[in-house]
């Protein structure tokens, strides 16, 4: 009886909601912002980010990130946006992903990872984009009007008198991006990352090596530094990856 | 001038074909297509965004065309819009911003629509349907009913 009642309540809440079947996650999800709005939102924030974090001038390094990034993005389920990969001048071992598929790798990470490891890190970030973790994080933690305001600012349609509000909105988005992902999102991005790296022709075991290298590179404070500040639960993830990798390889 | 005439024509047409009413979003009146009935009002958990959904017994294409003309005629800024037979746009005019989605009603799938979940689509299980980044994109809608959703 209780189960039936719960089902009725569940069905009531579903009716009238336009949910999305997200092929990356395999779930129906309610995402309030469309892809193009997400891209504009990302563009608004990225413009400020690049001013504060200059891109590396080493063209070969940029091309390496772009080449591997494009390969893993090509096999992802989300193809309605253009993925952009950049390397910034920062020694910290970290990567940042902005709404709309703007992915930034720190130079520090590029220096220590081989191609298979880099493919996993980039594919993991692509996984966050494909699963729309960032969009969900933002829509759950930010006033919708402010979110739209920032997105419209990216198109040049923002009105001048709102400049301060928009700047606050950009800060809010930036702070949300800097927050760590949930355990569930991290596992999901790992699963997708390993899958994309493998499908793109890279060794999926690069994932385990990459996390180990980052841990070692960060030293004893690795839990609060760089990559693991925004991508936590690393020890559990390493364990999970050992199970995921053979499963992914078997499915091909 | 021409666009104002189109908008005026749409309003008159809307009045003639049934009751005209509007939804107020941040002080701005947004026209609701004639014959639409309120389906659901809610506040998105965690975000405080208001979501109001209407249902109308009109073909999807007609409803999309109606709102395209309304938004274009009234000089709204629009991010995205019609894509693959659905409409999904972020809309702005002055300081009023909202999202508008127009999509086919899929709450009661037909018996032939195997693999379709109550509120979403499984493109991997149903050949005649596809998905987009926002949700349902179908080659035929359910019994001609169309959903109109405002989020702000």
Tab-separated table of N, CA and C in Angstrom, chain A residues 15-116:
chain	number	residue	atom	x	y	z
A	15	UNK	N	5.034	14.153	-13.679
A	15	UNK	CA	4.183	14.698	-14.726
A	15	UNK	C	4.445	16.193	-14.849
A	16	UNK	N	4.565	16.641	-16.077
A	16	UNK	CA	4.772	18.063	-16.287
A	16	UNK	C	6.228	18.477	-16.255
A	17	UNK	N	7.113	17.591	-15.888
A	17	UNK	CA	8.537	17.920	-15.900
A	17	UNK	C	9.143	17.457	-17.210
A	18	UNK	N	9.884	18.319	-17.869
A	18	UNK	CA	10.565	17.855	-19.076
A	18	UNK	C	11.920	17.341	-18.648
A	19	UNK	N	12.053	16.064	-18.619
A	19	UNK	CA	13.340	15.507	-18.227
A	19	UNK	C	14.116	15.118	-19.466
A	20	UNK	N	15.373	15.003	-19.270
A	20	UNK	CA	16.286	14.684	-20.364
A	20	UNK	C	16.844	13.291	-20.156
A	21	UNK	N	16.822	12.503	-21.211
A	21	UNK	CA	17.561	11.251	-21.120
A	21	UNK	C	18.997	11.579	-21.464
A	22	UNK	N	19.846	11.460	-20.477
A	22	UNK	CA	21.260	11.760	-20.701
A	22	UNK	C	21.983	10.454	-21.017
A	23	UNK	N	22.408	10.293	-22.258
A	23	UNK	CA	23.050	9.029	-22.620
A	23	UNK	C	24.346	8.770	-21.861
A	24	UNK	N	24.976	9.821	-21.354
A	24	UNK	CA	26.225	9.631	-20.603
A	24	UNK	C	25.950	8.974	-19.251
A	25	UNK	N	24.885	9.427	-18.595
A	25	UNK	CA	24.591	8.891	-17.263
A	25	UNK	C	23.588	7.747	-17.327
A	26	UNK	N	22.839	7.671	-18.437
A	26	UNK	CA	21.804	6.642	-18.562
A	26	UNK	C	20.569	6.959	-17.728
A	27	UNK	N	20.410	8.226	-17.356
A	27	UNK	CA	19.265	8.582	-16.518
A	27	UNK	C	18.461	9.718	-17.170
A	28	UNK	N	17.193	9.804	-16.769
A	28	UNK	CA	16.396	10.978	-17.134
A	28	UNK	C	16.688	12.056	-16.104
A	29	UNK	N	17.049	13.224	-16.557
A	29	UNK	CA	17.444	14.277	-15.617
A	29	UNK	C	16.755	15.583	-15.960
A	30	UNK	N	16.569	16.394	-14.960
A	30	UNK	CA	15.955	17.698	-15.189
A	30	UNK	C	17.042	18.769	-15.138
A	31	UNK	N	17.445	19.219	-16.299
A	31	UNK	CA	18.458	20.271	-16.394
A	31	UNK	C	17.746	21.527	-16.873
A	32	UNK	N	17.866	22.587	-16.105
A	32	UNK	CA	17.091	23.788	-16.437
A	32	UNK	C	17.683	24.576	-17.590
A	33	UNK	N	19.011	24.560	-17.730
A	33	UNK	CA	19.600	25.394	-18.786
A	33	UNK	C	19.939	24.550	-20.006
A	34	UNK	N	19.686	25.110	-21.177
A	34	UNK	CA	20.030	24.399	-22.407
A	34	UNK	C	21.535	24.525	-22.669
A	35	UNK	N	22.002	23.726	-23.600
A	35	UNK	CA	23.446	23.649	-23.865
A	35	UNK	C	24.047	24.989	-24.247
A	36	UNK	N	23.320	25.707	-25.092
A	36	UNK	CA	23.871	26.980	-25.580
A	36	UNK	C	23.988	27.993	-24.441
A	37	UNK	N	23.016	27.962	-23.536
A	37	UNK	CA	23.072	28.843	-22.373
A	37	UNK	C	24.241	28.434	-21.483
A	38	UNK	N	24.431	27.130	-21.371
A	38	UNK	CA	25.567	26.627	-20.570
A	38	UNK	C	26.894	27.103	-21.171
A	39	UNK	N	26.978	27.076	-22.494
A	39	UNK	CA	28.210	27.536	-23.168
A	39	UNK	C	28.422	29.030	-22.911
A	40	UNK	N	27.349	29.810	-23.015
A	40	UNK	CA	27.469	31.264	-22.775
A	40	UNK	C	27.871	31.552	-21.328
A	41	UNK	N	27.311	30.760	-20.426
A	41	UNK	CA	27.653	30.886	-19.005
A	41	UNK	C	29.146	30.621	-18.823
A	42	UNK	N	29.609	29.530	-19.438
A	42	UNK	CA	31.025	29.178	-19.366
A	42	UNK	C	31.904	30.261	-19.965
A	43	UNK	N	31.465	30.791	-21.106
A	43	UNK	CA	32.262	31.803	-21.812
A	43	UNK	C	32.455	33.054	-20.934
A	44	UNK	N	31.367	33.447	-20.241
A	44	UNK	CA	31.450	34.632	-19.367
A	44	UNK	C	32.517	34.447	-18.300
A	45	UNK	N	32.556	33.234	-17.732
A	45	UNK	CA	33.480	32.989	-16.624
A	45	UNK	C	34.899	32.764	-17.143
A	46	UNK	N	35.001	32.067	-18.270
A	46	UNK	CA	36.314	31.742	-18.838
A	46	UNK	C	37.073	33.011	-19.222
A	47	UNK	N	36.349	34.008	-19.738
A	47	UNK	CA	37.005	35.263	-20.128
A	47	UNK	C	37.770	35.866	-18.955
A	48	UNK	N	37.133	35.863	-17.785
A	48	UNK	CA	37.790	36.389	-16.585
A	48	UNK	C	38.916	35.474	-16.118
A	49	UNK	N	38.672	34.166	-16.217
A	49	UNK	CA	39.652	33.179	-15.753
A	49	UNK	C	40.967	33.309	-16.532
A	50	UNK	N	40.850	33.469	-17.843
A	50	UNK	CA	42.056	33.555	-18.690
A	50	UNK	C	42.853	34.827	-18.386
A	51	UNK	N	42.136	35.883	-18.010
A	51	UNK	CA	42.849	37.135	-17.662
A	51	UNK	C	43.754	36.911	-16.444
A	52	UNK	N	43.266	36.102	-15.518
A	52	UNK	CA	44.031	35.853	-14.284
A	52	UNK	C	44.978	34.664	-14.403
A	53	UNK	N	44.692	33.767	-15.346
A	53	UNK	CA	45.521	32.568	-15.507
A	53	UNK	C	45.972	32.472	-16.964
A	54	UNK	N	47.078	33.100	-17.293
A	54	UNK	CA	47.508	33.108	-18.698
A	54	UNK	C	47.793	31.706	-19.250
A	55	UNK	N	47.533	31.564	-20.532
A	55	UNK	CA	47.794	30.280	-21.196
A	55	UNK	C	49.295	30.124	-21.408
A	56	UNK	N	49.780	28.889	-21.408
A	56	UNK	CA	51.212	28.676	-21.656
A	56	UNK	C	51.514	29.028	-23.118
A	57	UNK	N	52.706	29.535	-23.341
A	57	UNK	CA	53.066	29.943	-24.703
A	57	UNK	C	53.638	28.781	-25.505
A	58	UNK	N	53.903	27.683	-24.824
A	58	UNK	CA	54.455	26.508	-25.502
A	58	UNK	C	53.357	25.888	-26.383
A	59	UNK	N	53.462	26.161	-27.687
A	59	UNK	CA	52.432	25.729	-28.624
A	59	UNK	C	52.299	24.208	-28.676
A	60	UNK	N	53.455	23.527	-28.543
A	60	UNK	CA	53.429	22.052	-28.595
A	60	UNK	C	52.640	21.486	-27.424
A	61	UNK	N	52.794	22.127	-26.277
A	61	UNK	CA	52.067	21.660	-25.089
A	61	UNK	C	50.555	21.865	-25.270
A	62	UNK	N	50.198	23.025	-25.807
A	62	UNK	CA	48.770	23.288	-26.076
A	62	UNK	C	48.228	22.259	-27.075
A	63	UNK	N	49.019	21.988	-28.098
A	63	UNK	CA	48.568	21.050	-29.133
A	63	UNK	C	48.415	19.633	-28.590
A	64	UNK	N	49.306	19.280	-27.661
A	64	UNK	CA	49.222	17.932	-27.055
A	64	UNK	C	47.907	17.788	-26.271
A	65	UNK	N	47.592	18.791	-25.462
A	65	UNK	CA	46.341	18.752	-24.697
A	65	UNK	C	45.139	18.728	-25.645
A	66	UNK	N	45.220	19.541	-26.678
A	66	UNK	CA	44.116	19.638	-27.633
A	66	UNK	C	43.923	18.315	-28.384
A	67	UNK	N	45.027	17.719	-28.831
A	67	UNK	CA	44.946	16.485	-29.619
A	67	UNK	C	44.352	15.346	-28.785
A	68	UNK	N	44.854	15.190	-27.567
A	68	UNK	CA	44.345	14.100	-26.712
A	68	UNK	C	42.914	14.421	-26.257
A	69	UNK	N	42.696	15.674	-25.911
A	69	UNK	CA	41.363	16.090	-25.482
A	69	UNK	C	40.317	15.848	-26.551
A	70	UNK	N	40.644	16.203	-27.768
A	70	UNK	CA	39.683	16.015	-28.867
A	70	UNK	C	39.376	14.533	-29.087
A	71	UNK	N	40.408	13.700	-28.942
A	71	UNK	CA	40.196	12.255	-29.140
A	71	UNK	C	39.205	11.707	-28.121
A	72	UNK	N	39.386	12.075	-26.858
A	72	UNK	CA	38.489	11.529	-25.834
A	72	UNK	C	37.101	12.181	-25.904
A	73	UNK	N	37.050	13.452	-26.284
A	73	UNK	CA	35.748	14.125	-26.402
A	73	UNK	C	34.952	13.539	-27.565
A	74	UNK	N	35.660	13.124	-28.617
A	74	UNK	CA	35.014	12.592	-29.813
A	74	UNK	C	34.186	11.338	-29.504
A	75	UNK	N	34.648	10.554	-28.541
A	75	UNK	CA	33.927	9.298	-28.230
A	75	UNK	C	32.917	9.486	-27.092
A	76	UNK	N	32.805	10.704	-26.571
A	76	UNK	CA	31.844	10.919	-25.480
A	76	UNK	C	30.423	10.961	-26.053
A	77	UNK	N	29.467	10.769	-25.181
A	77	UNK	CA	28.063	10.743	-25.621
A	77	UNK	C	27.536	12.147	-25.913
A	78	UNK	N	28.160	13.148	-25.314
A	78	UNK	CA	27.636	14.511	-25.501
A	78	UNK	C	28.345	15.210	-26.647
A	79	UNK	N	27.593	15.445	-27.717
A	79	UNK	CA	28.215	16.017	-28.902
A	79	UNK	C	27.558	17.333	-29.319
A	80	UNK	N	26.742	17.900	-28.453
A	80	UNK	CA	26.041	19.122	-28.830
A	80	UNK	C	26.807	20.385	-28.467
A	81	UNK	N	28.016	20.209	-27.972
A	81	UNK	CA	28.854	21.383	-27.677
A	81	UNK	C	30.248	21.148	-28.245
A	82	UNK	N	30.980	22.234	-28.331
A	82	UNK	CA	32.373	22.117	-28.790
A	82	UNK	C	33.261	22.101	-27.542
A	83	UNK	N	34.102	21.101	-27.442
A	83	UNK	CA	35.012	21.031	-26.282
A	83	UNK	C	36.265	21.851	-26.580
A	84	UNK	N	36.681	22.606	-25.592
A	84	UNK	CA	37.895	23.423	-25.744
A	84	UNK	C	38.902	23.040	-24.669
A	85	UNK	N	40.139	22.813	-25.074
A	85	UNK	CA	41.169	22.393	-24.122
A	85	UNK	C	42.310	23.406	-24.131
A	86	UNK	N	42.696	23.833	-22.940
A	86	UNK	CA	43.764	24.821	-22.815
A	86	UNK	C	44.725	24.391	-21.707
A	87	UNK	N	45.976	24.870	-21.817
A	87	UNK	CA	46.937	24.657	-20.735
A	87	UNK	C	47.287	26.023	-20.164
A	88	UNK	N	47.215	26.135	-18.833
A	88	UNK	CA	47.529	27.421	-18.207
A	88	UNK	C	48.846	27.328	-17.427
A	89	UNK	N	49.443	28.499	-17.254
A	89	UNK	CA	50.718	28.596	-16.524
A	89	UNK	C	50.465	28.415	-15.028
A	90	UNK	N	50.508	27.213	-14.563
A	90	UNK	CA	50.288	26.960	-13.141
A	90	UNK	C	50.970	25.642	-12.801
A	91	UNK	N	51.847	25.688	-11.792
A	91	UNK	CA	52.613	24.486	-11.448
A	91	UNK	C	51.796	23.492	-10.628
A	92	UNK	N	50.718	23.968	-10.030
A	92	UNK	CA	49.893	23.082	-9.208
A	92	UNK	C	49.338	21.942	-10.081
A	93	UNK	N	49.281	20.749	-9.516
A	93	UNK	CA	48.774	19.611	-10.289
A	93	UNK	C	47.251	19.638	-10.240
A	94	UNK	N	46.658	20.304	-11.202
A	94	UNK	CA	45.197	20.437	-11.176
A	94	UNK	C	44.634	20.643	-12.576
A	95	UNK	N	43.349	20.425	-12.662
A	95	UNK	CA	42.613	20.674	-13.903
A	95	UNK	C	41.276	21.303	-13.516
A	96	UNK	N	40.762	22.199	-14.357
A	96	UNK	CA	39.486	22.852	-14.062
A	96	UNK	C	38.571	22.753	-15.268
A	97	UNK	N	37.315	22.532	-14.984
A	97	UNK	CA	36.342	22.461	-16.079
A	97	UNK	C	35.231	23.465	-15.836
A	98	UNK	N	34.933	24.224	-16.868
A	98	UNK	CA	33.897	25.250	-16.783
A	98	UNK	C	32.668	24.801	-17.562
A	99	UNK	N	31.526	25.400	-17.253
A	99	UNK	CA	30.316	25.010	-17.984
A	99	UNK	C	30.512	25.174	-19.488
A	100	UNK	N	29.905	24.295	-20.251
A	100	UNK	CA	29.952	24.413	-21.709
A	100	UNK	C	31.165	23.779	-22.355
A	101	UNK	N	31.955	23.031	-21.616
A	101	UNK	CA	33.054	22.266	-22.218
A	101	UNK	C	34.381	22.987	-22.317
A	102	UNK	N	34.624	23.961	-21.453
A	102	UNK	CA	35.931	24.638	-21.426
A	102	UNK	C	36.799	23.954	-20.366
A	103	UNK	N	37.842	23.259	-20.822
A	103	UNK	CA	38.656	22.449	-19.911
A	103	UNK	C	40.080	23.001	-19.866
A	104	UNK	N	40.536	23.255	-18.656
A	104	UNK	CA	41.877	23.838	-18.458
A	104	UNK	C	42.763	22.854	-17.700
A	105	UNK	N	43.928	22.600	-18.262
A	105	UNK	CA	44.924	21.765	-17.590
A	105	UNK	C	46.033	22.684	-17.098
A	106	UNK	N	46.490	22.435	-15.887
A	106	UNK	CA	47.641	23.197	-15.402
A	106	UNK	C	48.911	22.635	-16.025
A	107	UNK	N	49.872	23.493	-16.243
A	107	UNK	CA	51.149	23.065	-16.829
A	107	UNK	C	51.796	21.988	-15.954
A	108	UNK	N	51.649	22.140	-14.638
A	108	UNK	CA	52.232	21.165	-13.727
A	108	UNK	C	51.793	19.743	-14.033
A	109	UNK	N	50.526	19.606	-14.365
A	109	UNK	CA	49.971	18.287	-14.672
A	109	UNK	C	50.498	17.778	-16.019
A	110	UNK	N	50.574	18.675	-16.979
A	110	UNK	CA	51.075	18.311	-18.311
A	110	UNK	C	52.514	17.797	-18.221
A	111	UNK	N	53.287	18.375	-17.300
A	111	UNK	CA	54.703	18.022	-17.176
A	111	UNK	C	54.916	16.609	-16.627
A	112	UNK	N	54.002	16.151	-15.773
A	112	UNK	CA	54.259	14.862	-15.102
A	112	UNK	C	53.510	13.670	-15.709
A	113	UNK	N	52.506	13.914	-16.512
A	113	UNK	CA	51.688	12.798	-17.016
A	113	UNK	C	52.088	12.386	-18.429
A	114	UNK	N	52.123	11.056	-18.650
A	114	UNK	CA	52.311	10.589	-20.036
A	114	UNK	C	50.959	10.635	-20.761
A	115	UNK	N	50.928	10.250	-22.022
A	115	UNK	CA	49.709	10.427	-22.821
A	115	UNK	C	48.519	9.622	-22.280
A	116	UNK	N	48.778	8.381	-21.842
A	116	UNK	CA	47.680	7.557	-21.322
A	116	UNK	C	47.098	8.175	-20.048
